[in-house]
Short mmCIF file of C-alpha atoms in Angstrom, two decimals:
data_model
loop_
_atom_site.label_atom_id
_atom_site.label_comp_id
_atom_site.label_asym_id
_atom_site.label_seq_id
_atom_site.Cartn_x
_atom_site.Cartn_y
_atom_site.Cartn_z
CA UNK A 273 103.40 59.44 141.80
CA UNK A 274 103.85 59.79 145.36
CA UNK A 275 100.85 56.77 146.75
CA UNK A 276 100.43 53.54 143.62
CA UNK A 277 97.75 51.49 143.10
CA UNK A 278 98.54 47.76 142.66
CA UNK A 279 94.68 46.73 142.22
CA UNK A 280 95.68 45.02 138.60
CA UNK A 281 97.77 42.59 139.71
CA UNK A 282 95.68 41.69 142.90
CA UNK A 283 92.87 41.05 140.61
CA UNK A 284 94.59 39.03 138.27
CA UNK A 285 96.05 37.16 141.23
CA UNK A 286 92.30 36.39 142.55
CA UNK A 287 90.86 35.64 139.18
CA UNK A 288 88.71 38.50 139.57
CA UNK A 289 87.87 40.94 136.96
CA UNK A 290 87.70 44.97 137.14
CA UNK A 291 83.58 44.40 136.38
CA UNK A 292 83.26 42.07 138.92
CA UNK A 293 84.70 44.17 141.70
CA UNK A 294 83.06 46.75 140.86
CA UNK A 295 79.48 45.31 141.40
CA UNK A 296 80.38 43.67 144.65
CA UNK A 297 82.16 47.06 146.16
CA UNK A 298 79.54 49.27 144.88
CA UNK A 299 81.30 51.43 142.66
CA UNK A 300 80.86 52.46 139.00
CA UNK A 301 83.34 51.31 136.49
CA UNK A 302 84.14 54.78 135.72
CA UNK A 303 85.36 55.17 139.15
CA UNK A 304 87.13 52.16 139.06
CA UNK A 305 89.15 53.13 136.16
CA UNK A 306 89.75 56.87 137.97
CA UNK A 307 90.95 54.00 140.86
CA UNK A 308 93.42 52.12 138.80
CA UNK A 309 94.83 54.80 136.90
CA UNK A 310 96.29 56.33 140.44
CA UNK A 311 94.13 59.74 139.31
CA UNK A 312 91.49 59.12 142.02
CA UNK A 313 92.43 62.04 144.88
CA UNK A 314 91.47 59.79 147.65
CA UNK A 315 89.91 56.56 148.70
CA UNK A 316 87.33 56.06 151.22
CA UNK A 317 87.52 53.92 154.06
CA UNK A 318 84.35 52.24 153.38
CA UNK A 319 85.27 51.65 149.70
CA UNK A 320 88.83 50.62 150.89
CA UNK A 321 87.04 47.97 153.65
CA UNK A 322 84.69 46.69 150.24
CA UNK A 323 87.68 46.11 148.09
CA UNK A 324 89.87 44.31 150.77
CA UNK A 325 87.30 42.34 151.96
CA UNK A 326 86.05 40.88 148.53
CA UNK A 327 89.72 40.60 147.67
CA UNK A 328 91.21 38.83 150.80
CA UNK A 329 93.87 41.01 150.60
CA UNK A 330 95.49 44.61 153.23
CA UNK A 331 95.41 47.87 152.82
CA UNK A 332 99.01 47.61 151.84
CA UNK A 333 98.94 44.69 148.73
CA UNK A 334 96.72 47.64 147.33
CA UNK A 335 98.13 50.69 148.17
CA UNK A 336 102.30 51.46 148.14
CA UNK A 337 104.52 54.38 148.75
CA UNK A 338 106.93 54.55 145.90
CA UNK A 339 109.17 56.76 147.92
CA UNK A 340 108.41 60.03 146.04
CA UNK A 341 107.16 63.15 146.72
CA UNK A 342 104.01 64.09 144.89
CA UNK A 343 103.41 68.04 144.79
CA UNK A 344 100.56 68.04 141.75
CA UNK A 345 97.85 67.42 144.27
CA UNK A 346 98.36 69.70 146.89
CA UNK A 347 96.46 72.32 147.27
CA UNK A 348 96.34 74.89 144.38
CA UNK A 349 95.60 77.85 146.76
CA UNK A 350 98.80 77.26 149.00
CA UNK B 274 70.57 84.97 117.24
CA UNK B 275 70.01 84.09 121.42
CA UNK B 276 66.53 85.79 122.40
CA UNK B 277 68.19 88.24 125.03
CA UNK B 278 70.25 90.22 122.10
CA UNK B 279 67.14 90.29 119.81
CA UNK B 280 65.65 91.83 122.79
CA UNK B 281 68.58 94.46 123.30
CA UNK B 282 68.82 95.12 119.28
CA UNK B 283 65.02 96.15 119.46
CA UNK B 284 65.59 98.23 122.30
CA UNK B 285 68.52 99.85 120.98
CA UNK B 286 66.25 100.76 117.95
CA UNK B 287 63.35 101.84 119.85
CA UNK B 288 65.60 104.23 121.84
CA UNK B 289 67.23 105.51 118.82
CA UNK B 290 63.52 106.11 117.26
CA UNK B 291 62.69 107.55 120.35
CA UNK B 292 64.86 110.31 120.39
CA UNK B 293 64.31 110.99 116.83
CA UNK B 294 60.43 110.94 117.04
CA UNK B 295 60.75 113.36 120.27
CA UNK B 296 63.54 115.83 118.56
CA UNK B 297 62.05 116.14 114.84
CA UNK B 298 58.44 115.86 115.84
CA UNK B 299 57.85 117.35 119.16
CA UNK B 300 56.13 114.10 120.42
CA UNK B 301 56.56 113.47 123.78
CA UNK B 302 57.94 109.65 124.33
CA UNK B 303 56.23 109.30 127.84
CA UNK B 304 53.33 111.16 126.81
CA UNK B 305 52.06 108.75 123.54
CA UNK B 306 53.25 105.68 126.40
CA UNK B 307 50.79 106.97 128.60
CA UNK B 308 47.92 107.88 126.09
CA UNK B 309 46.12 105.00 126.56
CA UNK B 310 45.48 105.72 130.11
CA UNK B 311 44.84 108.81 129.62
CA UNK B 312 42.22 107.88 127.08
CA UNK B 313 40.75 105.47 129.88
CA UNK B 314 40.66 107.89 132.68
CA UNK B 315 39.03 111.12 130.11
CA UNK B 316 36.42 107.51 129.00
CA UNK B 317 35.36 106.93 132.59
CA UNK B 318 35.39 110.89 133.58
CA UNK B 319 33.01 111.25 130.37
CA UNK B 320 30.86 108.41 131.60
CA UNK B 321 30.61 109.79 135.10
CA UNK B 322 29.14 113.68 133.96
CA UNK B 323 27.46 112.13 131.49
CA UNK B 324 24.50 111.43 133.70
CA UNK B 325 23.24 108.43 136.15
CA UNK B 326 23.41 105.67 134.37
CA UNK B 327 27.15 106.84 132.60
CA UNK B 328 28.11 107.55 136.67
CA UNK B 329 26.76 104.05 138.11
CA UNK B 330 28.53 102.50 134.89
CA UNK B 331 32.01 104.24 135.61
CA UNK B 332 31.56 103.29 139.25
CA UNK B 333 31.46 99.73 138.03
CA UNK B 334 34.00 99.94 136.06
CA UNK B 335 36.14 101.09 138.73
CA UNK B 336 35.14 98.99 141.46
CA UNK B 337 35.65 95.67 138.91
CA UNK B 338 38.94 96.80 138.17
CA UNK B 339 40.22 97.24 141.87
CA UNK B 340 38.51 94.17 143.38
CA UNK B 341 41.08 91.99 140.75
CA UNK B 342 43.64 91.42 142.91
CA UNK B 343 41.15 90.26 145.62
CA UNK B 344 39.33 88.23 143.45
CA UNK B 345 42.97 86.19 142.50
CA UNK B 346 43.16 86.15 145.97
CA UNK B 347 40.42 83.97 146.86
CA UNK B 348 40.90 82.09 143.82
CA UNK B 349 44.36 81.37 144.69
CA UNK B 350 43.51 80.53 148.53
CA UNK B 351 42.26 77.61 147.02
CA UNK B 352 45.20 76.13 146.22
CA UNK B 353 47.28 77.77 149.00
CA UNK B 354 47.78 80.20 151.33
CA UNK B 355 50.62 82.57 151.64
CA UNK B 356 51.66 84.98 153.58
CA UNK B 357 52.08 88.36 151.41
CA UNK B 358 48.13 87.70 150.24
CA UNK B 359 46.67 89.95 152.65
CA UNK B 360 49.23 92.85 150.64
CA UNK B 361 46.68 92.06 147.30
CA UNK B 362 44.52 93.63 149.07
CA UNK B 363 46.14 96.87 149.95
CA UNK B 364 46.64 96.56 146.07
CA UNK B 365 43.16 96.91 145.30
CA UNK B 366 42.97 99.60 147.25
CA UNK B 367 45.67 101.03 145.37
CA UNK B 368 43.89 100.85 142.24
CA UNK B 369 40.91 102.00 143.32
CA UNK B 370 42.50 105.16 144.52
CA UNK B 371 44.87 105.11 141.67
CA UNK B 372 41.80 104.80 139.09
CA UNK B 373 40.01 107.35 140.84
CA UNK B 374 42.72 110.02 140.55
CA UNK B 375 43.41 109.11 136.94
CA UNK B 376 39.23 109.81 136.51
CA UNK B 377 39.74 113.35 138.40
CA UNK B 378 43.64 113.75 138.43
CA UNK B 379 43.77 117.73 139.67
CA UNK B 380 42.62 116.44 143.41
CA UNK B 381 46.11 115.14 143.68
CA UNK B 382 48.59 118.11 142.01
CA UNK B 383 48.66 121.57 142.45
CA UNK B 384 46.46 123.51 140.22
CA UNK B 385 48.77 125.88 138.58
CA UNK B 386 50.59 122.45 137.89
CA UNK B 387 48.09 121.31 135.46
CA UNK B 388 48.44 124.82 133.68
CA UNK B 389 51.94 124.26 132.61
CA UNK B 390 51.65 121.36 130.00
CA UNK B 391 53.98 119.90 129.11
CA UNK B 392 54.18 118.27 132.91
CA UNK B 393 50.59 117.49 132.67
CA UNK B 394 50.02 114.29 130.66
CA UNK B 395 52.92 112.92 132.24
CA UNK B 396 52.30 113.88 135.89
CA UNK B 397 48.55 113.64 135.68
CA UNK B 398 48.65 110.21 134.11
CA UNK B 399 51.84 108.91 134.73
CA UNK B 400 51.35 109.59 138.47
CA UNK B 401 48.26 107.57 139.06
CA UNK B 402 49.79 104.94 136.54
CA UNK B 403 53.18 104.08 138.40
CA UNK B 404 51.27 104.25 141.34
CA UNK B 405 49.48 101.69 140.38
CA UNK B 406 52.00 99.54 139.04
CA UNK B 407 54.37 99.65 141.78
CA UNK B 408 51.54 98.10 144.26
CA UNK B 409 51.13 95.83 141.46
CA UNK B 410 54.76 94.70 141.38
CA UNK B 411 55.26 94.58 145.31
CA UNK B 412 52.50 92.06 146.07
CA UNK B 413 54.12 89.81 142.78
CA UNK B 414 57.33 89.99 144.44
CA UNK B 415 56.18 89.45 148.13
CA UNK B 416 53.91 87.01 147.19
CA UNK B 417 56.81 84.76 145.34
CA UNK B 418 60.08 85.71 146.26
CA UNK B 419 60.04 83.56 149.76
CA UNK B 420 58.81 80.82 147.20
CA UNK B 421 61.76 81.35 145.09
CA UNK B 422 63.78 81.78 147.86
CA UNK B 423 63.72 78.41 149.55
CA UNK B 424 61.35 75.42 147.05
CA UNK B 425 63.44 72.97 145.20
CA UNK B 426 60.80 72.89 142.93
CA UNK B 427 60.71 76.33 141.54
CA UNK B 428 64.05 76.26 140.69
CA UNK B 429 63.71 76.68 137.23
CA UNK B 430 60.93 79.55 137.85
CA UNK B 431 63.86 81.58 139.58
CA UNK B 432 66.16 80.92 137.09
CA UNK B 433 63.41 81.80 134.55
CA UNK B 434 63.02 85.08 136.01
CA UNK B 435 66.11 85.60 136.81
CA UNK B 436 66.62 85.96 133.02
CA UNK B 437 63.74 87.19 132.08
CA UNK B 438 64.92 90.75 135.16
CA UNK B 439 68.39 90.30 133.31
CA UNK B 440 67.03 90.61 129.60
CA UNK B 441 65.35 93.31 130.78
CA UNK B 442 67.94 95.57 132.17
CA UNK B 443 70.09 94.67 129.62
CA UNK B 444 67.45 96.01 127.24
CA UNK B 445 66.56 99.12 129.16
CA UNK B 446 70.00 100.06 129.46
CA UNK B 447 70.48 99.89 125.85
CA UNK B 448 67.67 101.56 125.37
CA UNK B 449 68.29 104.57 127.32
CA UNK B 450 71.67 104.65 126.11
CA UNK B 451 70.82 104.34 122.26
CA UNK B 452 68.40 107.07 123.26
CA UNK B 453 71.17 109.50 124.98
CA UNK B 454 73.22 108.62 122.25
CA UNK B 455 71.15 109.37 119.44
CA UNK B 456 69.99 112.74 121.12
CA UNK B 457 73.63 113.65 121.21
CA UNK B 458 74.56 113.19 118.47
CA UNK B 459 71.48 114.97 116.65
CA UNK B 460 71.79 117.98 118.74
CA UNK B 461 75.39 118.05 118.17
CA UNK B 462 75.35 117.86 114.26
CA UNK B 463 71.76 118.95 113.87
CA UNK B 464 71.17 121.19 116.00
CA UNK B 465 67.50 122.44 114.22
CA UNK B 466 65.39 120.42 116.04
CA UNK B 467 62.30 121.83 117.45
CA UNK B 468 61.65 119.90 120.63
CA UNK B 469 63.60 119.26 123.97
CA UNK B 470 66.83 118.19 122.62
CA UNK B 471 66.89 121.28 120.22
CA UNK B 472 66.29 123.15 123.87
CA UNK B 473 69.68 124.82 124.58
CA UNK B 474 70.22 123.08 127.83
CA UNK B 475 69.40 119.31 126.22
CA UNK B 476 72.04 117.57 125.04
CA UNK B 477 74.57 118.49 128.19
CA UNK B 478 70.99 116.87 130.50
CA UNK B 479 70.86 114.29 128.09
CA UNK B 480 74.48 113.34 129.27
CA UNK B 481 73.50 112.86 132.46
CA UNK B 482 71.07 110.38 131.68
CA UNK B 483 73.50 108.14 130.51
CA UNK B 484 75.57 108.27 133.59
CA UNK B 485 72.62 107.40 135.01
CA UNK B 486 71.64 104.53 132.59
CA UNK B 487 73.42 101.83 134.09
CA UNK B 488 71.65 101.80 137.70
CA UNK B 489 68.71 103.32 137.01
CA UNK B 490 67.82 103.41 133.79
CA UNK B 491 64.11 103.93 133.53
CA UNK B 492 64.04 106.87 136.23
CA UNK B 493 66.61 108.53 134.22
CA UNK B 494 65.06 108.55 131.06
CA UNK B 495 62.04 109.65 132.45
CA UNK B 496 63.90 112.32 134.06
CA UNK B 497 65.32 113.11 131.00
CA UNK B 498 61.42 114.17 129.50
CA UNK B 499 61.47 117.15 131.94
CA UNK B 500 65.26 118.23 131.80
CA UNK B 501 64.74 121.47 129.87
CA UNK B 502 62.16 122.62 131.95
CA UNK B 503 64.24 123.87 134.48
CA UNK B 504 63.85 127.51 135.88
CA UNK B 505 67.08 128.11 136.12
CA UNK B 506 67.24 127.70 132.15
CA UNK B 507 66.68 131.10 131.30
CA UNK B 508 69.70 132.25 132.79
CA UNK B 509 72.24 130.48 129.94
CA UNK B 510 75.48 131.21 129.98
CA UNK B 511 77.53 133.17 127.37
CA UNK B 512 78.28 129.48 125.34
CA UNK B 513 77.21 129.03 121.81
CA UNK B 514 74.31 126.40 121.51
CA UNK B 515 76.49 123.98 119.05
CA UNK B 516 79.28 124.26 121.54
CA UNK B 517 77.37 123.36 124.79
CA UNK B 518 75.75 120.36 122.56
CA UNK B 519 79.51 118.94 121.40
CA UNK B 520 80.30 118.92 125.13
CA UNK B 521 77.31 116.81 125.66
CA UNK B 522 77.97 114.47 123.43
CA UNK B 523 81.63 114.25 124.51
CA UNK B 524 80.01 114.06 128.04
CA UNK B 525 77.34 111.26 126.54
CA UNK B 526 80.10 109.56 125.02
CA UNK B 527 82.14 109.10 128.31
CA UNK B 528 79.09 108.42 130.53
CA UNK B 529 78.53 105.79 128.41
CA UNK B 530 81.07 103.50 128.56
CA UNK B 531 79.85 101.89 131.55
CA UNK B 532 76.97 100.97 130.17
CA UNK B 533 79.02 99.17 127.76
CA UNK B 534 80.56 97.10 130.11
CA UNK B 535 77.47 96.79 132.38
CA UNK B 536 75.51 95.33 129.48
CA UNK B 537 78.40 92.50 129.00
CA UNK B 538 78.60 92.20 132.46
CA UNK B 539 74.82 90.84 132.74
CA UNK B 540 75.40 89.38 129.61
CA UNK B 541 78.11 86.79 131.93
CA UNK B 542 75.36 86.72 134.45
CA UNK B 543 72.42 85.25 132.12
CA UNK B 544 75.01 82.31 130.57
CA UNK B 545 75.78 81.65 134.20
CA UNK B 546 72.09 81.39 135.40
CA UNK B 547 71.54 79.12 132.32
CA UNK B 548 74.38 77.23 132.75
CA UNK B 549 73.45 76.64 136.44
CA UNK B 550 70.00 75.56 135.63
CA UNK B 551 71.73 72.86 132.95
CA UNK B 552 74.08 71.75 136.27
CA UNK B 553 75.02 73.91 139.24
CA UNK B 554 78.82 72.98 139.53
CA UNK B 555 79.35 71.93 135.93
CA UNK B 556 82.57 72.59 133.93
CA UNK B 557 80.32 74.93 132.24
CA UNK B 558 79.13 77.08 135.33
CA UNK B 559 82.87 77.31 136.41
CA UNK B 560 83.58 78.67 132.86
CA UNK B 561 80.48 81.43 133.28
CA UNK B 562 81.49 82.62 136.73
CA UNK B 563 84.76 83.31 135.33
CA UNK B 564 83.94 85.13 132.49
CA UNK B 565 81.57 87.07 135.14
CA UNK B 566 84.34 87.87 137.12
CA UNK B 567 86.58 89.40 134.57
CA UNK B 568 83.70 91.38 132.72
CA UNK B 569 82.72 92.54 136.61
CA UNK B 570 86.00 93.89 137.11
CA UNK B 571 86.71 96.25 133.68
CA UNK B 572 82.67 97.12 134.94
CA UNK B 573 84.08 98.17 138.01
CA UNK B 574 87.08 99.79 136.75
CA UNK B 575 85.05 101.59 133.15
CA UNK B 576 82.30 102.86 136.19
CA UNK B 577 84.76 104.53 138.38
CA UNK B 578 86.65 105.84 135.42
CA UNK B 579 84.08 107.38 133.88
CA UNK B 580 82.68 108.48 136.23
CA UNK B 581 85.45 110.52 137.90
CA UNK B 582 86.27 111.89 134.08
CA UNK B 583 82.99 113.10 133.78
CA UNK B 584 83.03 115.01 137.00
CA UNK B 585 86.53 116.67 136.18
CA UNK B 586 85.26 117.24 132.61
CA UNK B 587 82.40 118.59 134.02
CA UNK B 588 83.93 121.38 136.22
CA UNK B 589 86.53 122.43 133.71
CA UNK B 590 84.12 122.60 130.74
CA UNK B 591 81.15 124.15 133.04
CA UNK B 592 82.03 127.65 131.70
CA UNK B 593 81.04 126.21 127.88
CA UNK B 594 77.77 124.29 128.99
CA UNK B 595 74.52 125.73 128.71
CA UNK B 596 72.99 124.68 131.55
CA UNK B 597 72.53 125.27 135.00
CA UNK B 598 71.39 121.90 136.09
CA UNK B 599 74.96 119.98 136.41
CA UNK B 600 75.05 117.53 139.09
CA UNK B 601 78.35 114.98 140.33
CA UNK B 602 78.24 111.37 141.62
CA UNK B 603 79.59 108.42 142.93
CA UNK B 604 78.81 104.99 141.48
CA UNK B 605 78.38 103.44 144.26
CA UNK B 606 75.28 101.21 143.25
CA UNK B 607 77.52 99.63 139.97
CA UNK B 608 80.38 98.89 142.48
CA UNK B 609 78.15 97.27 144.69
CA UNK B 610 76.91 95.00 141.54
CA UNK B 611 80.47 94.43 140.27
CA UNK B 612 81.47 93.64 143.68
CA UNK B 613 78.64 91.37 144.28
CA UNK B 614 79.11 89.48 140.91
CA UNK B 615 83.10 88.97 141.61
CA UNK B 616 81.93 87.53 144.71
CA UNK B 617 79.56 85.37 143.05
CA UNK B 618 81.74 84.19 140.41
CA UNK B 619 84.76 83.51 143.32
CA UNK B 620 82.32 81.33 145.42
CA UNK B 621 81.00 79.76 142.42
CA UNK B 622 84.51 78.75 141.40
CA UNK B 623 85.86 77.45 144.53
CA UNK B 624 82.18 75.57 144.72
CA UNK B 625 83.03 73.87 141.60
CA UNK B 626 86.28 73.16 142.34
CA UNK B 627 85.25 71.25 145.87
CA UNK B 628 82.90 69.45 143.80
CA UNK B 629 85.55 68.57 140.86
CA UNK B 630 88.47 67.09 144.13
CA UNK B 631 84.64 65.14 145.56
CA UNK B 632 84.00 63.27 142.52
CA UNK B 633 87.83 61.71 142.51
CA UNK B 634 87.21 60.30 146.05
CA UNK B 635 86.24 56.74 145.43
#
């Protein structure tokens, strides 16, 4: 996996649910879900400012390295 | 059935007719297209010697017809002004002198033209005609191409006639290839005909067409109307008519293929052009452009191929073929399209595929 998401537990932590956030950050649900399932292929800084701000929470109780390389989404071309 | 093949199936059928009608009945194809304006321009010439009155009313006539453009003009100035209107009028003036020379068509050709004729009702009319609609065509597309070009608005208008210029070739090139075809093959196996592709030199002419078909179809069938009519087609070589008219089917056959392949090829292009006016970087669209790309290619490669087996065919056969009037060529224009189309397709496809990695950024 390379970069994890740990957005579940956070939530559950804050009493907050998936719906919720998404209303206050401005995102669609469908994006959320591309978010939590660790298939999004990047986050922006203004969505990552949104979620951390609403949650209380750094960059880093959302986002971990889980020491692994991840090749799949490198660019195809090199 | 989608409306684009019912449009090539009728064209295939009208240029297999066509080639019948012209080699069992000695009709000329371009001629009977013409007739009506013929018919017009002998009308108005009858009106004009038929005394004052008949004159002043054929004057009429002819000044209504050629003020048309103008009069859309102002109509149109109404609503806006562009920038190609002042070519609509140049168009009228077209007309007018287009009109006129189909009234008295000998001011325009050589004399001893109009004696031999079978030119005549195609040069005298077909002249004026084309003439005519060619002016006609360029003040459409000045007029509306920069519109095209740059509204959001008329998006769907250039993807409409996008389509509707891609049905069309696609339709013309079947066309003239069901034509060449059909003419082959009848002066091959029936070689009793009484008309141009019973002519000796036909069916090996008729060949050419077809290599011809895929870039310009229309010119080449047309060209095709005259192709015995060649001085040089007294002087026929020592080959057998039936064997000169195999070659040219062979020939027909091989100059064919491309046309094959071209057809498919624009085929690709008109699902892309719908698929891009249903969503421009859609799962679909990437889909199209690759399809486009692969049918572009074997168009490329069938072009070139054929092409350079019908020029070495040509030479060593050229002792068995009846005719004088051989001629070798380079397909540049169809590797131009297939290269343009790759192109296309590859820009389309890396498009979608920036647009597939944007909508995972959150």
């Amino acid at each position: 996996m390379g970069i994890r998401i740990n957005l579940d537990e956070i939530l559950k932590a804050r009493g907050m649910t998936s719906k919720q956030l998404c209303e206050k950050v401005g995102i669609t649900e469908a994006n959320m879900s591309v978010l939590r399932s660790g298939k999004a292929k990047g986050v922006r800084f203004h969505t990552l400012n949104r979620i951390c701000y609403y949650l209380e929470c750094d960059v880093g109780d959302i986002l971990f390295f889980d020491g692994e390389l991840n090749e799949e989404d490198g660019d195809e071309e090199s | 059935m989608k409306k684009r093949y019912a449009w090539m199936l009728a064209g295939a059928l009208a240029g297999a007719a066509a080639a019948l009608i012209q080699s069992f009945t000695g009709a000329q194809v371009m001629e009977a297209l013409l007739h009506p304006f013929t018919l017009f321009g002998n009308l108005l010439r009858g009106w004009s010697l038929s005394g004052a009155a008949g004159n002043a009313a054929a004057w009429a006539v002819l000044i209504a017809l050629s003020l048309l453009p103008v009069i859309y003009i102002l109509l149109a100035r109404r609503k806006r002004k562009q920038a190609g209107d002042w070519l609509f009028l140049l168009t009228g003036a077209i007309i007018f002198g287009g009109l006129f020379l189909l009234i008295n068509p000998t001011l325009y050709v050589h004399p001893a033209l109009t004696e031999a004729l079978h030119y005549a009702p195609e040069l005298l009319t077909g002249g004026p005609v084309f003439m005519m609609l060619s002016a006609l065509l360029l003040s459409v597309v000045v007029r509306w191409s920069g519109g095209l070009m740059g509204m959001k608005k008329a998006e769907s208008r250039l993807i409409f006639w996008t389509q509707a210029i891609l049905t069309f070739s696609m339709t013309l090139i079947v066309f003239s290839s069901a034509y060449s075809l059909t003419d082959g093959l009848r002066a091959a196996f029936f070689p009793g005909g009484n008309t141009v592709s019973a002519n000796l030199f036909a069916a090996e002419s008729v060949s050419g067409m077809g290599a011809d078909a895929s870039s310009d179809a229309l010119s080449a069938w047309m060209n095709s109307q005259y192709s015995d009519n060649s001085p040089l087609a007294a002087m026929s070589s020592p080959a057998s008519r039936e064997t000169s008219a195999l070659i040219g089917l062979i020939l027909t056959a091989i100059t064919l293929i491309p046309n094959i392949f071209s057809v498919c090829m624009l085929d690709a292009a008109s699902s892309l052009v719908s698929s891009i006016g249903r969503g421009f970087f859609s799962e679909e669209t990437d889909g199209c452009a690759s399809v486009l790309a692969v049918r572009a290619r074997y168009t490329m490669i069938a072009s070139v191929g054929s092409m350079a087996a019908e020029n070495a065919l040509t030479v060593l056969l050229a002792q068995w073929i009846a005719n004088w009037n051989m001629s070798f060529s380079l397909p540049l224009d169809d590797l131009l399209l297939s290269c343009g189309a790759m192109l296309l397709a590859r820009l389309l496809s890396a498009a979608c595929k920036v647009k597939r990695d944007n909508d995972l950024m959150i």
